[in-house]
Tab-separated table of C-alpha atoms and ligand atoms in Angstrom:
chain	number	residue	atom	x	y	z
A	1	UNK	CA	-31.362	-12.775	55.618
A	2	UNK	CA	-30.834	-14.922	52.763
A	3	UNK	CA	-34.136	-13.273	51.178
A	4	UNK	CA	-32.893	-10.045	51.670
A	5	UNK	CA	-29.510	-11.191	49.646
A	6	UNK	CA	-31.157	-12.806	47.013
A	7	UNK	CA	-33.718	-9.839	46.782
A	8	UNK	CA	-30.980	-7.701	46.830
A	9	UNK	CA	-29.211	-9.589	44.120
A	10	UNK	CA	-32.289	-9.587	41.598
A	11	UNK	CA	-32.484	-6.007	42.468
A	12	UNK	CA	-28.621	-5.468	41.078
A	13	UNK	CA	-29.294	-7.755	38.141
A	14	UNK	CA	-32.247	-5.734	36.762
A	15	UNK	CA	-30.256	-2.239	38.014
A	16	UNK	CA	-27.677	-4.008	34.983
A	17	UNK	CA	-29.653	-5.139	33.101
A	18	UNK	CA	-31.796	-1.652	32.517
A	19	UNK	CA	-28.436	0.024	31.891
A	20	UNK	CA	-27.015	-2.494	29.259
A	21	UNK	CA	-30.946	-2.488	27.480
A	22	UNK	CA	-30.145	1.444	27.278
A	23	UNK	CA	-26.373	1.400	26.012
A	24	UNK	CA	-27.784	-1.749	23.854
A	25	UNK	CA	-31.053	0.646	22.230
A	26	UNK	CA	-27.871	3.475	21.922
A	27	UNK	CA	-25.532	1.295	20.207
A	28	UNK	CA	-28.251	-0.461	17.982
A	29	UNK	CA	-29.274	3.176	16.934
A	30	UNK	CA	-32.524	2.376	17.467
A	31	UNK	CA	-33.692	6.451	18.051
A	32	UNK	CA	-32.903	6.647	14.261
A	33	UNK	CA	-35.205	7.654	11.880
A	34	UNK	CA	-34.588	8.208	8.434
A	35	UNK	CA	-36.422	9.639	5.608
A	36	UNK	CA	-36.635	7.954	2.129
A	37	UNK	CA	-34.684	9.877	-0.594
A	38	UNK	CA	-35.390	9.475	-4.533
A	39	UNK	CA	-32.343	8.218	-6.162
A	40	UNK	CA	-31.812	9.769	-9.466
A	41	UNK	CA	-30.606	6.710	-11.237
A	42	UNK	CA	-32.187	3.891	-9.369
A	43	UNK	CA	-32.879	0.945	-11.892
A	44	UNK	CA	-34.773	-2.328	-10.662
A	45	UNK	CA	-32.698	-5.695	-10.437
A	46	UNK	CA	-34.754	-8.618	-10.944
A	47	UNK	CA	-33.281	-12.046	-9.636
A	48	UNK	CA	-31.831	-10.803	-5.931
A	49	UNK	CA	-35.369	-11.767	-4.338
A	50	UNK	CA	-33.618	-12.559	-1.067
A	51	UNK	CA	-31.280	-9.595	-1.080
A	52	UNK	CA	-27.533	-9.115	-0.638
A	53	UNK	CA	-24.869	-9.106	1.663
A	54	UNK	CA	-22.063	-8.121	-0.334
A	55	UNK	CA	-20.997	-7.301	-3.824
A	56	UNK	CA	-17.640	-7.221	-5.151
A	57	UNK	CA	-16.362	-5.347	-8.988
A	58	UNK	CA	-13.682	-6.131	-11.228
A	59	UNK	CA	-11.685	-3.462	-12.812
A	60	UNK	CA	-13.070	-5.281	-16.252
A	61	UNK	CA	-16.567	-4.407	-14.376
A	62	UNK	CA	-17.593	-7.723	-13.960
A	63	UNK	CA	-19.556	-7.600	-10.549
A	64	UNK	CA	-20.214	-10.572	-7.934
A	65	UNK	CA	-22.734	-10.298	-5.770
A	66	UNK	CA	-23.647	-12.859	-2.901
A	67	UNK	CA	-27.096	-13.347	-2.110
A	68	UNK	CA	-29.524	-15.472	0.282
A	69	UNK	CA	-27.314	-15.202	3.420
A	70	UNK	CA	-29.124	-16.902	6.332
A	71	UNK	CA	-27.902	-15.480	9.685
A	72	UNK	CA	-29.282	-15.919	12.881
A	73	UNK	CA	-31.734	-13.194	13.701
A	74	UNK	CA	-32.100	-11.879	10.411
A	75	UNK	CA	-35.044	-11.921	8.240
A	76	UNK	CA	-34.499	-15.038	5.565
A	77	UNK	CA	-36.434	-14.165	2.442
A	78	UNK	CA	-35.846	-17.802	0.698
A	79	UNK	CA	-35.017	-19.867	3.781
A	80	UNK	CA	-35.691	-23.442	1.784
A	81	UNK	CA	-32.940	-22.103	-0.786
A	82	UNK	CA	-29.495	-22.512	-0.743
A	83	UNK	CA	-27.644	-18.980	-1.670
A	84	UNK	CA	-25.999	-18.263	-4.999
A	85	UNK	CA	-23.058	-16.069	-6.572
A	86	UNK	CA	-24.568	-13.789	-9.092
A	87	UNK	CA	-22.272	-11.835	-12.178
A	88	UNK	CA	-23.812	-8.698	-13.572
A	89	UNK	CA	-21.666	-7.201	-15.870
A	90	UNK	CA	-21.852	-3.372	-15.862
A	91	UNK	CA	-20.638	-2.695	-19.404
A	92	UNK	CA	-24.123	-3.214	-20.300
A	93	UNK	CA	-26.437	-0.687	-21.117
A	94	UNK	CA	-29.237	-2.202	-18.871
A	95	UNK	CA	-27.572	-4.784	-16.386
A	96	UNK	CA	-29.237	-8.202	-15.524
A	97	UNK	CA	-27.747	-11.005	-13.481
A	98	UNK	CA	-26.880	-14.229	-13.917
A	99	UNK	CA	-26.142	-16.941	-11.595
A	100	UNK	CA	-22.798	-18.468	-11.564
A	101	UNK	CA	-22.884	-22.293	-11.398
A	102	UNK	CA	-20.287	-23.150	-9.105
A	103	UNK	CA	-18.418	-27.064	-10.267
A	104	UNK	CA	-16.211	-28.993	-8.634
A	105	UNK	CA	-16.558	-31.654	-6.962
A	106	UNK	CA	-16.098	-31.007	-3.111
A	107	UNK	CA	-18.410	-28.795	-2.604
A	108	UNK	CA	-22.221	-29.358	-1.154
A	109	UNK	CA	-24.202	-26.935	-2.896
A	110	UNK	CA	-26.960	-27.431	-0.572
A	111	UNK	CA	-25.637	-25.780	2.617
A	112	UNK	CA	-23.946	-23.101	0.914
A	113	UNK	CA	-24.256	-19.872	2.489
A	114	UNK	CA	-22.401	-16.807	0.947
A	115	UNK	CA	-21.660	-14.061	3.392
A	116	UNK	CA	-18.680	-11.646	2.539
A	117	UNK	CA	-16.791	-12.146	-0.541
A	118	UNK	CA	-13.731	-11.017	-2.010
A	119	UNK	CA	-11.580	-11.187	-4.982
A	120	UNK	CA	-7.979	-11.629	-6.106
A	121	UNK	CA	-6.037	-11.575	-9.663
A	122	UNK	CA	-2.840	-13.578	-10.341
A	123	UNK	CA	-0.363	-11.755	-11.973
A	124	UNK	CA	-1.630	-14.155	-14.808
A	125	UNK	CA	-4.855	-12.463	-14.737
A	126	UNK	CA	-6.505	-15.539	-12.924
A	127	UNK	CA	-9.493	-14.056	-10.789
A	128	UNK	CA	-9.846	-15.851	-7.186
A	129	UNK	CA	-13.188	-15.252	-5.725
A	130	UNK	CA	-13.368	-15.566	-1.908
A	131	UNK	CA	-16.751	-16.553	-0.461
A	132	UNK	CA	-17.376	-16.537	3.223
A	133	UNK	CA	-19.931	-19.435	3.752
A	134	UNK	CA	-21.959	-20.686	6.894
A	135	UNK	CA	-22.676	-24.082	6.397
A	136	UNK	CA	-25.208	-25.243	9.106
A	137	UNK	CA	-24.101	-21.920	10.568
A	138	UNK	CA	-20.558	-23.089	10.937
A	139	UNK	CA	-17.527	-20.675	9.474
A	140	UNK	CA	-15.553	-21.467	6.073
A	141	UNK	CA	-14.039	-19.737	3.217
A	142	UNK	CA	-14.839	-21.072	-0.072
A	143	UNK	CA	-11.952	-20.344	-2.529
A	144	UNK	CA	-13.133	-20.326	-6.312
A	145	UNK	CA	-11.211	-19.891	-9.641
A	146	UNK	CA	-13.922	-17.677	-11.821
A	147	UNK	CA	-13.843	-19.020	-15.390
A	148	UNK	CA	-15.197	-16.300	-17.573
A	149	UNK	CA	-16.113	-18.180	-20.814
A	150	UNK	CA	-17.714	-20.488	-18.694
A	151	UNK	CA	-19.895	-18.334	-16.262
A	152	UNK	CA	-18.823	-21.155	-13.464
A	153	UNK	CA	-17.086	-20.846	-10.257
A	154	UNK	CA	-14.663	-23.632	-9.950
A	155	UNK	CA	-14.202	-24.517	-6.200
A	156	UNK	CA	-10.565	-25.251	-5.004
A	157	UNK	CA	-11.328	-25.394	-1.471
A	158	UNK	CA	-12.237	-24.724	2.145
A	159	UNK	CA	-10.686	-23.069	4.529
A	160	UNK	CA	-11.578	-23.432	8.103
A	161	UNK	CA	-9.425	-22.313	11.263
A	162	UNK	CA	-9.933	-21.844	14.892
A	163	UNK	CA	-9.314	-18.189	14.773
A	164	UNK	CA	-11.924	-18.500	12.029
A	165	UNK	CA	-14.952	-19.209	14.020
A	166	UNK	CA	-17.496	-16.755	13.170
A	167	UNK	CA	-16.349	-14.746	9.840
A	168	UNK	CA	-18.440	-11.754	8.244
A	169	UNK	CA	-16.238	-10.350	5.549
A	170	UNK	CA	-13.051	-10.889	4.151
A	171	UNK	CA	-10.586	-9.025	2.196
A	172	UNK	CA	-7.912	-11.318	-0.212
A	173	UNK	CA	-4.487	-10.255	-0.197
A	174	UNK	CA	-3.484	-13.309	-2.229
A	175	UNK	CA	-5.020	-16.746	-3.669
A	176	UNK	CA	-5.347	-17.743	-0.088
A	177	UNK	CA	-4.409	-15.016	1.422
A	178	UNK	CA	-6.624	-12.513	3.436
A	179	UNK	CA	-7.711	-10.713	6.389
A	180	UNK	CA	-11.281	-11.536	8.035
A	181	UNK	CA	-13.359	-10.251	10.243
A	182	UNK	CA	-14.829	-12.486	13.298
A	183	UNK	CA	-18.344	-10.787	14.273
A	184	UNK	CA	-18.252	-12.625	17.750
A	185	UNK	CA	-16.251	-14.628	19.657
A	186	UNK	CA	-18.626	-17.275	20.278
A	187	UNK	CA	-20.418	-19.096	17.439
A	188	UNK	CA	-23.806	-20.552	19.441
A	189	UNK	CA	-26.450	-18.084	18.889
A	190	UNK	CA	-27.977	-17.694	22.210
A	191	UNK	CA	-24.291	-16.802	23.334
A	192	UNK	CA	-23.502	-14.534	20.428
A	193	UNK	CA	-26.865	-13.093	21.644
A	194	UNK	CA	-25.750	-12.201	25.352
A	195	UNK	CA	-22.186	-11.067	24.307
A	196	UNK	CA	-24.174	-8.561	21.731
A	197	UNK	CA	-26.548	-7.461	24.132
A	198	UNK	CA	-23.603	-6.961	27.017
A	199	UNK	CA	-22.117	-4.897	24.465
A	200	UNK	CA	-18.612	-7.407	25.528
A	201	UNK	CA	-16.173	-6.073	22.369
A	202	UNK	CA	-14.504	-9.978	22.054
A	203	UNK	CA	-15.006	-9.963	18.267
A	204	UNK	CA	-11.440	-9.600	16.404
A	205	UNK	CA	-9.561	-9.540	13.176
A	206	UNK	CA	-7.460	-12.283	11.515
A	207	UNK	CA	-4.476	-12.339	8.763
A	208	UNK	CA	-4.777	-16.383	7.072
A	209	UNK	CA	-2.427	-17.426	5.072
A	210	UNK	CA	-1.540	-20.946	4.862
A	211	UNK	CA	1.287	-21.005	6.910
A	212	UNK	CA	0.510	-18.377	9.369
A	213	UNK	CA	-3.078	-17.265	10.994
A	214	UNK	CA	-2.783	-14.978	13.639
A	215	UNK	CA	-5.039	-12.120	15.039
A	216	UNK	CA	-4.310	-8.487	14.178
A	217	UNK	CA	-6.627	-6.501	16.031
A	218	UNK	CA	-9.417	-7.281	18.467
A	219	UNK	CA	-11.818	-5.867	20.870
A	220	UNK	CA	-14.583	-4.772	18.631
A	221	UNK	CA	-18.009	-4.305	19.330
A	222	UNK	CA	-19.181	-6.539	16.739
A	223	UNK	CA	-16.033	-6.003	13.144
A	224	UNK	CA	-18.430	-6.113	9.715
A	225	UNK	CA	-16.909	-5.106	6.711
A	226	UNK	CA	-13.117	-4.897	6.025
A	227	UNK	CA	-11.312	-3.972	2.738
A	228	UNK	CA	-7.681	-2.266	1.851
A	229	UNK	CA	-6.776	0.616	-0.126
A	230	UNK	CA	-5.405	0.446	-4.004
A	231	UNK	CA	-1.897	0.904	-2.915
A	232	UNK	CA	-2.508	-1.642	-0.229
A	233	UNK	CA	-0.859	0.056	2.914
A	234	UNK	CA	-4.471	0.522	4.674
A	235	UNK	CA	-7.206	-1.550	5.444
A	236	UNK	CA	-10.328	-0.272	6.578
A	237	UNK	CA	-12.443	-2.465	9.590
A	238	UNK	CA	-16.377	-1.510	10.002
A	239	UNK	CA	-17.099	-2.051	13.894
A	240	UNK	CA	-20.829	-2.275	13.439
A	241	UNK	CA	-22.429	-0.920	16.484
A	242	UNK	CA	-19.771	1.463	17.971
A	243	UNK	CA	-21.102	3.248	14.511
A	244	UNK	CA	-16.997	3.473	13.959
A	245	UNK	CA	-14.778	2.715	10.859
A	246	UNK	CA	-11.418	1.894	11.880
A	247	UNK	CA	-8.043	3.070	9.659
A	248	UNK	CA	-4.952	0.743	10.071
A	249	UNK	CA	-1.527	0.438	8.499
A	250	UNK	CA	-0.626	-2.040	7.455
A	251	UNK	CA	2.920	-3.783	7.717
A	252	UNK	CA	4.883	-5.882	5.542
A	253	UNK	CA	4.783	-8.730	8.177
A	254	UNK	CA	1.072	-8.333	8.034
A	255	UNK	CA	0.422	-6.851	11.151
A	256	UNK	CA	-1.687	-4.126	11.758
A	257	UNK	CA	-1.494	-0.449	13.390
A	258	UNK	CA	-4.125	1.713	14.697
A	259	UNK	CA	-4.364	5.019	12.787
A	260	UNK	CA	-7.603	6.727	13.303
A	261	UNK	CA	-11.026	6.231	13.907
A	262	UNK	CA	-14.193	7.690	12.602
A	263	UNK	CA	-17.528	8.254	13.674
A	264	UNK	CA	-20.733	7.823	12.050
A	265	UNK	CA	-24.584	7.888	13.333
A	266	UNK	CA	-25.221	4.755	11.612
A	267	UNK	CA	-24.430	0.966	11.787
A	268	UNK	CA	-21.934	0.585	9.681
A	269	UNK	CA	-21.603	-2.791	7.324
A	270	UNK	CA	-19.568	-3.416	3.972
A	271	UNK	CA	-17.098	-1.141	2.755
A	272	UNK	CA	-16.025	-0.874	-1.069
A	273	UNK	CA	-12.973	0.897	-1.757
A	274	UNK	CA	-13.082	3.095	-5.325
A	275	UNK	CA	-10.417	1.487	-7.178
A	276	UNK	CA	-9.124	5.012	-8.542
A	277	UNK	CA	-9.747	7.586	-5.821
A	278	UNK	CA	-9.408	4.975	-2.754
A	279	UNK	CA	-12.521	6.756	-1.340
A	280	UNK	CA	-14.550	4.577	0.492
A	281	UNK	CA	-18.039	3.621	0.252
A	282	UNK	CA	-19.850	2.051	3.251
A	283	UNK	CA	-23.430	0.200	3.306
A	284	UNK	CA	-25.013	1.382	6.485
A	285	UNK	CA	-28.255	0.026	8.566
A	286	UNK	CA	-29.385	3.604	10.053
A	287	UNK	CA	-31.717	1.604	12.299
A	288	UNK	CA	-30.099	-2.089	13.750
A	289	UNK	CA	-33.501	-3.244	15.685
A	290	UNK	CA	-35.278	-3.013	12.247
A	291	UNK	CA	-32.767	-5.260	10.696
A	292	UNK	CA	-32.987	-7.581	13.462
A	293	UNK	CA	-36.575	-7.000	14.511
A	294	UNK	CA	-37.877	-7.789	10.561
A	295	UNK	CA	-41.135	-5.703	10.026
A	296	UNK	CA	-42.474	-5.945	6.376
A	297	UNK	CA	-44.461	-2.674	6.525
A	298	UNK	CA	-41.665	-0.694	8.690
A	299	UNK	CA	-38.460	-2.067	6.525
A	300	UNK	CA	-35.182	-1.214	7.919
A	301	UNK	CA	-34.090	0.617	5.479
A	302	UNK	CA	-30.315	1.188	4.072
A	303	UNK	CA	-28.219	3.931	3.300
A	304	UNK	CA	-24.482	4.192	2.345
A	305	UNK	CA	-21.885	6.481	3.428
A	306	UNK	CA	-20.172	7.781	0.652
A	307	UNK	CA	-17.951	9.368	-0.077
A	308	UNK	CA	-14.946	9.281	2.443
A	309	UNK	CA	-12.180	10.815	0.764
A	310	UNK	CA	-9.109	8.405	0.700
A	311	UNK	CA	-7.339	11.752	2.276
A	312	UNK	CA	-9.229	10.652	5.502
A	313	UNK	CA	-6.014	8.428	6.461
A	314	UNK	CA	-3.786	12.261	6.275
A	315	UNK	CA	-5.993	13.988	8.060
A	316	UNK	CA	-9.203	15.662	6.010
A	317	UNK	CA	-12.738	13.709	6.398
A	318	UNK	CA	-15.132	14.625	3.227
A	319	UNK	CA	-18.827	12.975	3.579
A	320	UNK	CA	-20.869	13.881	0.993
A	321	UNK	CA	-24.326	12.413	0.220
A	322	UNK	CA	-24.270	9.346	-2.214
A	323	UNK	CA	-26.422	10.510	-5.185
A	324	UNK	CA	-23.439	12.222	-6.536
A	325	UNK	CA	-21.534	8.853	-8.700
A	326	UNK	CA	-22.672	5.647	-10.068
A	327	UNK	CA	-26.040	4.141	-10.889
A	328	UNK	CA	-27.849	3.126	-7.966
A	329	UNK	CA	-29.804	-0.584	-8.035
A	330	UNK	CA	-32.698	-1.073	-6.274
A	331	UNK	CA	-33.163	-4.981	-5.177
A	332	UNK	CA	-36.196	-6.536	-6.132
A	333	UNK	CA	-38.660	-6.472	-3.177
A	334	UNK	CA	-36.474	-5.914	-0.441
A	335	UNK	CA	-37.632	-2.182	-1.290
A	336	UNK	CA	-34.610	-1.171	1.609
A	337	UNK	CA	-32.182	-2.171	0.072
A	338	UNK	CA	-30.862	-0.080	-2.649
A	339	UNK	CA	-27.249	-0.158	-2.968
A	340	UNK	CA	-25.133	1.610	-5.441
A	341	UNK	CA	-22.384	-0.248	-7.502
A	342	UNK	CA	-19.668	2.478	-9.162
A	343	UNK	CA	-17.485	1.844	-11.932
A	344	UNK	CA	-16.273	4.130	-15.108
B	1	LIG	C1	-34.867	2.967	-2.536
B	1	LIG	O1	-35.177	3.374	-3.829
B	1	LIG	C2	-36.557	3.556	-4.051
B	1	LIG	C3	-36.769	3.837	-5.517
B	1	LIG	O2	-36.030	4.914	-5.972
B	1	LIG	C4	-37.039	4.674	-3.161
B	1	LIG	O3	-38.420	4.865	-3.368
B	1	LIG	C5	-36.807	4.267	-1.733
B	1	LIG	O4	-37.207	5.295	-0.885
B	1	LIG	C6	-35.334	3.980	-1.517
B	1	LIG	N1	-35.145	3.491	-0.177
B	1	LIG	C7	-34.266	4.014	0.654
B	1	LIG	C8	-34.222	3.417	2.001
B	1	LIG	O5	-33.477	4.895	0.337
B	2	LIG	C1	-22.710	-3.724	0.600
B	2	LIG	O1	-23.405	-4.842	0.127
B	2	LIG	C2	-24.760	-4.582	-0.093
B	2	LIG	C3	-25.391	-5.826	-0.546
B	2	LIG	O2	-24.834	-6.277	-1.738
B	2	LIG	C4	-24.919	-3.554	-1.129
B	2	LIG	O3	-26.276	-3.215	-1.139
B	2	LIG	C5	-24.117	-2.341	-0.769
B	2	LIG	O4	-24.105	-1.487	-1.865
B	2	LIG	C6	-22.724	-2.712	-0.477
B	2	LIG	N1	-22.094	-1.477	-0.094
B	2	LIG	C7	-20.873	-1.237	-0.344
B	2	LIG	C8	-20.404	0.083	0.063
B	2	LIG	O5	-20.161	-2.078	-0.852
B	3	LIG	C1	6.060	-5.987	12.133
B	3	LIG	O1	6.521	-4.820	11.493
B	3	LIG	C2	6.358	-3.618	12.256
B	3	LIG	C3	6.767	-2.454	11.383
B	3	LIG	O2	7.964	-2.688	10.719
B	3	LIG	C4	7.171	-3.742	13.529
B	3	LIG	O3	7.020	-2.572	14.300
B	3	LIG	C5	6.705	-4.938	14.318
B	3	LIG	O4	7.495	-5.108	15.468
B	3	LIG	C6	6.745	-6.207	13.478
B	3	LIG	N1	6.095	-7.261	14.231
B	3	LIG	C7	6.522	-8.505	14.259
B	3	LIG	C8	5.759	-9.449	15.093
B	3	LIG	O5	7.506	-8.876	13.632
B	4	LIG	CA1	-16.158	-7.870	1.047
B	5	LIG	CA1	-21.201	-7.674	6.620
């Protein structure tokens, strides 16, 4: 008898586990095949060997980008490297970057692992820069002042929080001010691994400031990117593999309400807002077991989503295919990633 329950028991677990490994195939989009396009204006950028999570313009057009991101279950490109904040200003005719050394002296360069960034100006034109880092895959923002004439970062401090446990992007609403996504609930990777796999929805969004943290919205299937519109009464949440980008409103207490969601056939990732138009531009992984199942001679591939009219949060949707504004970059080596940066 106890056989026959224990039998029957294994027989239940694998009936589960055969659905969640098809819902988990589904939601990693891992039917999707893509075709490589020719960009029109795709230029090569040496110096991002290791490629990049997330990029961030000025209105001057000053860009930071953050690059060599370690993250469990992704393929490291420079693993004995500690990652760096590159500036590439787009003024010029034929962009290179530089890397910005970062002073200060807090901060351990050698663990420093930039994730999603952000930036804010000071009404006195002092530019914050935001860096999500995972030191020894632990959860911190790094706040920076940028000095210009310098080409440093100046670092001010860390921010950690227990509603901060496992950030992926940020979005500054002041100096230390922001919303942030949380791509799990738990932080240990073999757990992260069995809540992403269950397909459990416990990763959430938090408002920090430094009197108040508090969780705005939650029950995501894995929150990526996040960003708010120009006139700052939006913000945008990329729930990675529900293939959905979220609309909220956003309150003058800081809390956030449900507007709309849209759907896309893609894993969606970072999303840049167009600082004129408010349309939105989304890096996408068309393929998620390629990004997490590394194979040099079947890359995974990248495309972005763009553009989303700003009109989406009324009531029209517009996609159009990318090729149609700003140069696009193609990163050195990591041949799948091309991303486009915009600014006129
Ligand atoms: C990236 O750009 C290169 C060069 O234009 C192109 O050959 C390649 O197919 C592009 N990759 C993707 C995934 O779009
Ligand atoms: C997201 O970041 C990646 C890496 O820097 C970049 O390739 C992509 O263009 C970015 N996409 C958007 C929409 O910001
Ligand atoms: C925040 O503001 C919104 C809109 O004014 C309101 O509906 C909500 O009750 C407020 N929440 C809190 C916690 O004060
Ligand atoms: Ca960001
Ligand atoms: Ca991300």
């Amino acid at each position: 008898m106890a056989k026959l329950m224990v039998l029957t028991l294994l027989g239940l677990g694998l009936a589960l586990f055969r659905d969640h490994r098809s819902s988990y195939l589904t939601r990693m989009n891992a039917f999707r095949e893509i075709k490589p396009v020719e960009l029109p204006n795709c230029k090569l950028v040496k110096g991002i060997e290791s490629g990049s999570e997330d990029l961030e313009v000025l209105h001057n057009g000053l860009a930071f980008i953050s690059t060599g991101l370690k993250y469990p279950g992704i393929k490291v490109f420079e693993p004995d490297k500690p990652g760096k904040i590159l500036l590439m200003d787009l003024n010029e005719e034929d962009p290179t970057v530089l890397e910005l050394r970062i002073t200060g002296s807090n901060f351990d360069l050698s663990s420093f692992n930039p994730h999603g960034i952000s930036t804010f100006t000071d009404e006195d034109n002092t530019v914050y820069l935001l860096v999500v880092s995972h030191p020894d895959l632990k959860s911190t923002v790094e706040l920076f002042k940028f000095q210009e004439e310098e080409k440093t970062l100046l670092h001010l401090k860390t921010i950690k929080h227990k509603l901060l446990p496992k950030i992926n992007d940020i979005v500054a609403v002041g100096p230390e001010h922001f919303y942030a996504t949380n791509d799990h609930y738990f932080v240990d990777t073999y757990l992260t691994f069995w809540e992403m796999y269950l397909g459990l929805a416990w990763s959430y969004a938090v408002y920090y400031s430094p009197n108040e943290v508090q969780v705005m919205a939650s029950g995501f299937d894995f929150a990526n990117g996040i960003n708010i519109s120009p006139d700052g009464k939006y913000v945008y949440i990329a729930e990675s593999m529900a293939h959905k980008i979220h609309v909220y409103e956003k309150h003058a207490n800081w809390t956030l309400t449900p507007l709309k969601s849209l759907d896309f056939d893609t894993i969606v990732d970072n999303i840049s807002v167009d600082p004129v138009t408010g349309d939105l531009w989304i890096g996408c992984h068309p393929n998620g077991m390629k990004v997490f199942f590394y194979d040099p001679e079947n890359p995974p591939g990248s495309e972005g989503e763009g553009t989303i009219s700003h009109q989406v949060v009324c009531q029209k949707r517009v996609k159009e295919k990318k090729e149609t504004a700003g140069t696009t970059y193609k990163m050195s080596k990591w041949s799948s990633n091309n991303f486009t940066l915009f600014y006129s």
